[in-house]
Each structure stands twice: as structure tokens, then as C-alpha cells.
């Protein structure tokens, strides 16, 4: 007989500092609303400030010596128990994620479940050897060890509110660091669920501290705090560069995962059914609010007309609406300001000569719903071709040969992800060698990441070691070389 487990309680709508759930020392809160039903409040969350950061860093610093000295197997065991706790809450986390930031439920469920996989992967990584043994010319041995850094600051966006905090916090904690995690204001509840999972798993007090609040009130003091050794940041280019500049001047280690402007190239020999589906999913799932979303679609001339009509047809048949409906493919934009920014991007696209083939308008007076929007005739140097509009907006371009496609695909300052659809191995090889992006997909959409492989952008899309997989060890540990004679 299967045991029926009761869903665990929701976490407190509070910071998690020193192993306790605490209101902000500022005494302030803010209201988070549902982007599908903006009159509905998700809850009152702490509007934290510098004093909360100070308390969280102090708790993390106090917890560091014991945690760093804890055997790796015990640290791993905590992550495994946190994964089990998360698995019991997947549905609850998915429902809350959808309500607070509008990701369609079917994607929220996948992301919540992926969170447990991230925890389990890093529990396993904890067991791997981390140093290297060398011969010494005069006898004896030389070897390297990897040590944790100390207190690390993690700053996360709202668009992957389970996966991104976990792909930072899991390696940070399992390799022996202690953490202050600053959650995005638009998706605090999902991140607080993660803290509750660690609490349930028996993580010692102070190893993971979670603070909710504005970037300027919480992020800035965290970046500047002298006891914080490293900052891992995921978010927009503008804020990321500011964080990098401040932190590196202060001698901190910095990792940035930023925006993208990701191209999809469709060659004349591509499977059109699959490439149209990849274009739709890549551009419009999560309402295009993914760093790896498809922003430019280059289609080779002989199949351009056919591809365009099939993509327009796919958009017209797409399920746009309430993200809590498991059938919905495209839900709302996260908040009113973001909706305004996306609509302004669309207006600019039109003003610069682009033609709208689908979407382009708000679909509801209340919900922040925007129809999946497809442009064509956008110039290569126009705003839409160069800047990230963080919503369900993409553009079609026609090209003659692969040289031209690669040149135009590379002509942006970003370099996060890219995709090609073709059956020509020569074209694949050139794409792999020449396309300037950190994540390349062949015959699959631009978005999507496995938990056990490195993830990160090049050019303007990233800075420092990539995240996830074996790359995480690079960022969250430092190498010490030991010369040892008998
Ligand atoms: P954002 O840059 O506005 O905010 C990201 C985080 O930084 C938030 O927690 C925010 O409060 C904080 N912040 C803001 N100002 C700060 C400051 N001065 N100092 C320190 N922290 C500060 O980004 P967003 O709107 O939350 O997320 C969307 C962006 O993130 C998009 O550009 C998207 O492409 C990017 N993104 C990148 C990846 C990736 O892995 N490359 C993944 C997801 C999202």
C-alpha cells in the first residue's frame, strides 16, 4: 500500500537567517501580486535592508568554520534529504511558482522537480576527488587541495525561482561554503520553499541564509560586505556589470550569468515540423521570459515562406491564458512594469520598420497577458535585433547561405545560446566551431539545460566560470598547492 503523505506547510513569509524565520529588521513589507489576477495578493514579504544583510552575513560567517570542517559525506547527506523534502513539495512549489510569477504550471512542475535533481547531482559531486597529485623533482609529493571560500553571496532573478537559487546554493553549500541568498522580489515564495527544504533536511543554522528585498537595499550591501568572499549573480546585463565592477574592485570573486539574444538558424534541409515547434517553444514558453529564449529566427530562402506560414499557424493555435491551467502554453508577463517594457519594445520594433505577423497586443484588461508576437522585416541594426526584450517577442529573417547566417547570428554583443536545424553534418560542424555562444543546440530549441553539464554565456552574456556540472567546483572552491617532503 502506498503511504499518502500530507503536503508540508508553506514556509513563513519571512527571511531565513541563522536557522530562524525572521521578519525584516526594517519592519517593512511589500505585497506580491498574481500576474494573472493582479487584484489577488500572494502575500506580504519582507522588504529587507542593510541590517538584515548584516545579520545574515554574521550568521553565515559564524557557521563557516564548523561547516567547512564537516566531512563531505555529511554535507552530501543534507542535500539528499533536502532533495527528498523538495520532492514531497513539488506540486505545492509549482502551484506557488505559477501564482507568484506566472510560469505555466506544466513548466513550473518541471522546474520544481528539476530542483531535486540539482540537489541530488551536487550531493554526488561532493564524493568526487577534488585535488591532484604531482611528482616532485626532489622526491616527496606535490598535491593540490580545494578549499571552500567562506561566505558567498548569491543574487538571483525571478524567472527560474527554483532552479537558479538551487544551482548556486547546492554547490556552494556542498563544497563547504556558507551562503547569503538574495531572492528576487517577484518570486520570493518559491525561494522560501527551498529554505524550508534545507531546514527540514537538518542543515546547521547559518549555513544557508535567505533574504528577500530590493536589489538596491539588499543586493548592494551584500556585494559590498567585506566578509563576503564571492558573488554569483544571475540577472540583467546592466545590473550584472554594475555588480561585477563593484565586487572586483573590492577583490571578490565574481560569476555573472546575464541576458541573451539567441538565434535559431533553420537551413533549407531542416525538418520543418520540428524546427517550427522549436521556434514556438523557444520563443514563447514562459512567455519568452528566459535568458535562453529564441529572439531571432534565421530561415534559408527556399523554405522561408513555408516556415513563416507554419509558424504563424502554430502561434494562432497556441494556448495562451491562465498559467494555472495545465494546458496553457503561454502565460502572463511577470508584472505591469515588465509588460510596459515589452509593449514599448514592440512599438519601437514597429517604428523602426518591422511588420507584425502575429500577436503584438495585450489580451486582457486585468491579466498581464500578451499574445505571442512575431515580427518580420526588422533591420539587423534595429533595437529588436540587438537588445533583449524580455517577453514573448521574436523576429524572422531570411538568409541565402550559411556564411551569411553565421555572420548575422554573431552580430550581437550577447553570446548565451543558439540553435541550428539541419541534417547537413558539415553545417553542424561549422555552427559548432563558429557560432559565438556558450550553449549550442543542434536540432533542438535554444532553451533548456541539463543539471549535470556546464551552463553559461560568453561575450556580453557572462563573466567568470560557468555554472552547474563540474564548472561549479571552479567557482565555489579555491586551489591550494602543497609541497610535502617526508
Ligand atoms: P535584474 O538584473 O533586474 O535582477 C536580478 C537580481 O539582481 C534581483 O534579485 C535584483 O533584485 C538584484 N539587483 C537589482 N539591482 C541590484 C543591485 N544594484 N545590486 C545587486 N543586486 C541587484 O534581472 P531580472 O529582471 O530579475 O531577471 C531577468 C534578467 O535575467 C534577464 O536579462 C535574463 O536574460 C537574465 N537571466 C539570465 C540567466 C542566465 O543564466 N544567463 C538566467 C535567467 C535570467
PDB file of C-alpha atoms in Angstrom, residues 183-342:
ATOM      1  CA  UNK A 183      15.870  36.302  -3.730  1.00  0.00           C
ATOM      2  CA  UNK A 184      14.163  38.389  -6.403  1.00  0.00           C
ATOM      3  CA  UNK A 185      11.160  40.394  -5.243  1.00  0.00           C
ATOM      4  CA  UNK A 186       8.923  38.970  -7.964  1.00  0.00           C
ATOM      5  CA  UNK A 187       9.234  35.326  -6.860  1.00  0.00           C
ATOM      6  CA  UNK A 188      10.102  35.123  -3.148  1.00  0.00           C
ATOM      7  CA  UNK A 189       7.771  32.291  -2.136  1.00  0.00           C
ATOM      8  CA  UNK A 190       9.423  29.645  -4.329  1.00  0.00           C
ATOM      9  CA  UNK A 191      12.829  30.506  -2.852  1.00  0.00           C
ATOM     10  CA  UNK A 192      11.460  30.385   0.693  1.00  0.00           C
ATOM     11  CA  UNK A 193      10.173  26.866  -0.008  1.00  0.00           C
ATOM     12  CA  UNK A 194      13.774  25.922  -0.829  1.00  0.00           C
ATOM     13  CA  UNK A 195      14.971  27.287   2.516  1.00  0.00           C
ATOM     14  CA  UNK A 196      12.254  25.232   4.228  1.00  0.00           C
ATOM     15  CA  UNK A 197      13.545  22.100   2.462  1.00  0.00           C
ATOM     16  CA  UNK A 198      17.075  22.740   3.750  1.00  0.00           C
ATOM     17  CA  UNK A 199      15.692  23.390   7.228  1.00  0.00           C
ATOM     18  CA  UNK A 200      13.748  20.124   7.128  1.00  0.00           C
ATOM     19  CA  UNK A 201      16.926  18.374   5.948  1.00  0.00           C
ATOM     20  CA  UNK A 202      18.757  19.436   9.120  1.00  0.00           C
ATOM     21  CA  UNK A 203      21.164  21.945   7.573  1.00  0.00           C
ATOM     22  CA  UNK A 204      23.002  23.566  10.518  1.00  0.00           C
ATOM     23  CA  UNK A 205      21.837  27.072  11.427  1.00  0.00           C
ATOM     24  CA  UNK A 206      23.558  29.850   9.479  1.00  0.00           C
ATOM     25  CA  UNK A 207      24.856  27.717   6.602  1.00  0.00           C
ATOM     26  CA  UNK A 208      22.112  28.999   4.289  1.00  0.00           C
ATOM     27  CA  UNK A 209      20.543  32.391   4.943  1.00  0.00           C
ATOM     28  CA  UNK A 210      17.817  33.729   2.689  1.00  0.00           C
ATOM     29  CA  UNK A 211      16.906  37.410   2.460  1.00  0.00           C
ATOM     30  CA  UNK A 212      14.070  38.955   0.422  1.00  0.00           C
ATOM     31  CA  UNK A 213      14.077  42.539  -0.818  1.00  0.00           C
ATOM     32  CA  UNK A 214      15.041  45.086  -3.426  1.00  0.00           C
ATOM     33  CA  UNK A 215      18.299  44.991  -5.347  1.00  0.00           C
ATOM     34  CA  UNK A 216      19.413  48.385  -4.103  1.00  0.00           C
ATOM     35  CA  UNK A 217      18.500  47.622  -0.465  1.00  0.00           C
ATOM     36  CA  UNK A 218      19.755  44.037  -0.183  1.00  0.00           C
ATOM     37  CA  UNK A 219      21.887  43.303  -3.263  1.00  0.00           C
ATOM     38  CA  UNK A 220      24.149  46.334  -2.956  1.00  0.00           C
ATOM     39  CA  UNK A 221      25.116  45.841   0.732  1.00  0.00           C
ATOM     40  CA  UNK A 222      25.671  42.150   0.050  1.00  0.00           C
ATOM     41  CA  UNK A 223      28.028  42.910  -2.836  1.00  0.00           C
ATOM     42  CA  UNK A 224      29.914  45.449  -0.718  1.00  0.00           C
ATOM     43  CA  UNK A 225      30.108  43.459   2.514  1.00  0.00           C
ATOM     44  CA  UNK A 226      33.762  42.861   3.476  1.00  0.00           C
ATOM     45  CA  UNK A 227      33.076  39.355   4.823  1.00  0.00           C
ATOM     46  CA  UNK A 228      31.536  38.168   1.543  1.00  0.00           C
ATOM     47  CA  UNK A 229      34.275  36.473  -0.481  1.00  0.00           C
ATOM     48  CA  UNK A 230      32.433  35.861  -3.736  1.00  0.00           C
ATOM     49  CA  UNK A 231      29.287  36.914  -5.583  1.00  0.00           C
ATOM     50  CA  UNK A 232      27.363  34.754  -8.030  1.00  0.00           C
ATOM     51  CA  UNK A 233      24.809  36.863  -9.889  1.00  0.00           C
ATOM     52  CA  UNK A 234      22.152  35.987 -12.461  1.00  0.00           C
ATOM     53  CA  UNK A 235      20.102  38.773 -13.997  1.00  0.00           C
ATOM     54  CA  UNK A 236      20.214  41.609 -16.482  1.00  0.00           C
ATOM     55  CA  UNK A 237      23.315  42.906 -18.224  1.00  0.00           C
ATOM     56  CA  UNK A 238      23.061  46.404 -16.755  1.00  0.00           C
ATOM     57  CA  UNK A 239      22.848  45.254 -13.125  1.00  0.00           C
ATOM     58  CA  UNK A 240      25.359  42.436 -13.652  1.00  0.00           C
ATOM     59  CA  UNK A 241      28.023  44.801 -14.947  1.00  0.00           C
ATOM     60  CA  UNK A 242      27.483  47.120 -12.002  1.00  0.00           C
ATOM     61  CA  UNK A 243      27.788  44.186  -9.581  1.00  0.00           C
ATOM     62  CA  UNK A 244      30.943  42.931 -11.327  1.00  0.00           C
ATOM     63  CA  UNK A 245      32.600  46.352 -11.275  1.00  0.00           C
ATOM     64  CA  UNK A 246      31.882  46.933  -7.591  1.00  0.00           C
ATOM     65  CA  UNK A 247      32.816  43.444  -6.443  1.00  0.00           C
ATOM     66  CA  UNK A 248      36.028  43.047  -8.438  1.00  0.00           C
ATOM     67  CA  UNK A 249      37.365  46.393  -7.197  1.00  0.00           C
ATOM     68  CA  UNK A 250      36.828  45.021  -3.690  1.00  0.00           C
ATOM     69  CA  UNK A 251      38.836  41.909  -4.623  1.00  0.00           C
ATOM     70  CA  UNK A 252      35.922  39.491  -4.684  1.00  0.00           C
ATOM     71  CA  UNK A 253      35.474  36.534  -6.981  1.00  0.00           C
ATOM     72  CA  UNK A 254      32.541  37.159  -9.361  1.00  0.00           C
ATOM     73  CA  UNK A 255      30.400  34.982 -11.578  1.00  0.00           C
ATOM     74  CA  UNK A 256      27.755  36.542 -13.858  1.00  0.00           C
ATOM     75  CA  UNK A 257      25.014  34.879 -15.880  1.00  0.00           C
ATOM     76  CA  UNK A 258      23.276  37.577 -17.892  1.00  0.00           C
ATOM     77  CA  UNK A 259      20.867  38.123 -20.732  1.00  0.00           C
ATOM     78  CA  UNK A 260      20.937  36.716 -24.241  1.00  0.00           C
ATOM     79  CA  UNK A 261      19.794  37.429 -27.806  1.00  0.00           C
ATOM     80  CA  UNK A 262      19.652  33.880 -29.003  1.00  0.00           C
ATOM     81  CA  UNK A 263      19.498  32.933 -32.696  1.00  0.00           C
ATOM     82  CA  UNK A 264      17.817  29.887 -34.253  1.00  0.00           C
ATOM     83  CA  UNK A 265      19.075  29.010 -37.765  1.00  0.00           C
ATOM     84  CA  UNK A 266      16.793  26.946 -39.994  1.00  0.00           C
ATOM     85  CA  UNK A 267      18.579  25.507 -43.040  1.00  0.00           C
ATOM     86  CA  UNK A 268      16.672  24.532 -46.197  1.00  0.00           C
ATOM     87  CA  UNK A 269      17.186  20.824 -45.416  1.00  0.00           C
ATOM     88  CA  UNK A 270      15.758  21.112 -41.872  1.00  0.00           C
ATOM     89  CA  UNK A 271      12.826  19.077 -40.596  1.00  0.00           C
ATOM     90  CA  UNK A 272      10.274  21.903 -40.739  1.00  0.00           C
ATOM     91  CA  UNK A 273       7.784  20.390 -38.296  1.00  0.00           C
ATOM     92  CA  UNK A 274      10.443  20.082 -35.619  1.00  0.00           C
ATOM     93  CA  UNK A 275      12.005  23.462 -36.317  1.00  0.00           C
ATOM     94  CA  UNK A 276       8.643  25.274 -36.205  1.00  0.00           C
ATOM     95  CA  UNK A 277       7.863  23.596 -32.879  1.00  0.00           C
ATOM     96  CA  UNK A 278      11.321  24.527 -31.550  1.00  0.00           C
ATOM     97  CA  UNK A 279      10.825  28.134 -32.670  1.00  0.00           C
ATOM     98  CA  UNK A 280       7.458  28.315 -30.894  1.00  0.00           C
ATOM     99  CA  UNK A 281       8.678  26.709 -27.670  1.00  0.00           C
ATOM    100  CA  UNK A 282      11.974  28.584 -27.680  1.00  0.00           C
ATOM    101  CA  UNK A 283      10.398  31.980 -28.230  1.00  0.00           C
ATOM    102  CA  UNK A 284       7.146  31.722 -26.304  1.00  0.00           C
ATOM    103  CA  UNK A 285       7.220  29.202 -23.452  1.00  0.00           C
ATOM    104  CA  UNK A 286       7.428  31.049 -20.121  1.00  0.00           C
ATOM    105  CA  UNK A 287       6.126  33.990 -22.188  1.00  0.00           C
ATOM    106  CA  UNK A 288       9.649  34.418 -23.592  1.00  0.00           C
ATOM    107  CA  UNK A 289      10.964  35.284 -20.128  1.00  0.00           C
ATOM    108  CA  UNK A 290      14.009  33.038 -20.359  1.00  0.00           C
ATOM    109  CA  UNK A 291      17.594  34.146 -20.832  1.00  0.00           C
ATOM    110  CA  UNK A 292      17.852  31.407 -23.473  1.00  0.00           C
ATOM    111  CA  UNK A 293      14.608  32.319 -25.308  1.00  0.00           C
ATOM    112  CA  UNK A 294      14.782  32.486 -29.120  1.00  0.00           C
ATOM    113  CA  UNK A 295      14.935  36.169 -30.114  1.00  0.00           C
ATOM    114  CA  UNK A 296      15.982  35.844 -33.792  1.00  0.00           C
ATOM    115  CA  UNK A 297      14.945  33.158 -36.283  1.00  0.00           C
ATOM    116  CA  UNK A 298      17.035  32.964 -39.488  1.00  0.00           C
ATOM    117  CA  UNK A 299      15.403  30.871 -42.217  1.00  0.00           C
ATOM    118  CA  UNK A 300      17.089  29.924 -45.503  1.00  0.00           C
ATOM    119  CA  UNK A 301      15.398  31.381 -48.574  1.00  0.00           C
ATOM    120  CA  UNK A 302      13.957  28.221 -50.226  1.00  0.00           C
ATOM    121  CA  UNK A 303      11.895  27.364 -47.110  1.00  0.00           C
ATOM    122  CA  UNK A 304      11.270  30.861 -45.737  1.00  0.00           C
ATOM    123  CA  UNK A 305       7.642  31.261 -46.932  1.00  0.00           C
ATOM    124  CA  UNK A 306       6.684  27.750 -45.869  1.00  0.00           C
ATOM    125  CA  UNK A 307       8.302  28.158 -42.438  1.00  0.00           C
ATOM    126  CA  UNK A 308       6.671  31.543 -41.897  1.00  0.00           C
ATOM    127  CA  UNK A 309       3.161  30.322 -42.668  1.00  0.00           C
ATOM    128  CA  UNK A 310       3.593  27.231 -40.471  1.00  0.00           C
ATOM    129  CA  UNK A 311       4.920  29.292 -37.553  1.00  0.00           C
ATOM    130  CA  UNK A 312       2.063  31.807 -37.825  1.00  0.00           C
ATOM    131  CA  UNK A 313      -0.387  28.899 -37.867  1.00  0.00           C
ATOM    132  CA  UNK A 314       1.311  27.376 -34.788  1.00  0.00           C
ATOM    133  CA  UNK A 315       1.070  30.715 -32.961  1.00  0.00           C
ATOM    134  CA  UNK A 316      -2.616  31.067 -33.844  1.00  0.00           C
ATOM    135  CA  UNK A 317      -3.249  27.566 -32.430  1.00  0.00           C
ATOM    136  CA  UNK A 318      -1.174  28.179 -29.267  1.00  0.00           C
ATOM    137  CA  UNK A 319      -2.866  28.002 -25.872  1.00  0.00           C
ATOM    138  CA  UNK A 320      -2.438  31.445 -24.281  1.00  0.00           C
ATOM    139  CA  UNK A 321      -4.083  32.203 -20.941  1.00  0.00           C
ATOM    140  CA  UNK A 322      -4.248  31.189 -17.302  1.00  0.00           C
ATOM    141  CA  UNK A 323      -0.931  29.584 -16.339  1.00  0.00           C
ATOM    142  CA  UNK A 324      -2.680  27.517 -13.660  1.00  0.00           C
ATOM    143  CA  UNK A 325      -4.422  25.572 -16.459  1.00  0.00           C
ATOM    144  CA  UNK A 326      -2.114  22.625 -17.252  1.00  0.00           C
ATOM    145  CA  UNK A 327      -2.956  23.011 -20.968  1.00  0.00           C
ATOM    146  CA  UNK A 328      -1.679  26.609 -21.150  1.00  0.00           C
ATOM    147  CA  UNK A 329       1.482  27.120 -23.185  1.00  0.00           C
ATOM    148  CA  UNK A 330       1.932  30.890 -22.821  1.00  0.00           C
ATOM    149  CA  UNK A 331       1.029  32.686 -19.596  1.00  0.00           C
ATOM    150  CA  UNK A 332       1.355  36.293 -18.420  1.00  0.00           C
ATOM    151  CA  UNK A 333       4.306  38.663 -18.150  1.00  0.00           C
ATOM    152  CA  UNK A 334       5.592  38.845 -14.569  1.00  0.00           C
ATOM    153  CA  UNK A 335       4.418  42.355 -13.643  1.00  0.00           C
ATOM    154  CA  UNK A 336       2.934  45.556 -15.014  1.00  0.00           C
ATOM    155  CA  UNK A 337       6.265  47.345 -15.450  1.00  0.00           C
ATOM    156  CA  UNK A 338       7.735  44.437 -17.382  1.00  0.00           C
ATOM    157  CA  UNK A 339       4.605  44.315 -19.558  1.00  0.00           C
ATOM    158  CA  UNK A 340       5.046  48.030 -20.269  1.00  0.00           C
ATOM    159  CA  UNK A 341       8.705  47.475 -21.209  1.00  0.00           C
ATOM    160  CA  UNK A 342       7.794  44.662 -23.602  1.00  0.00           C
TER     161      UNK A 342
END
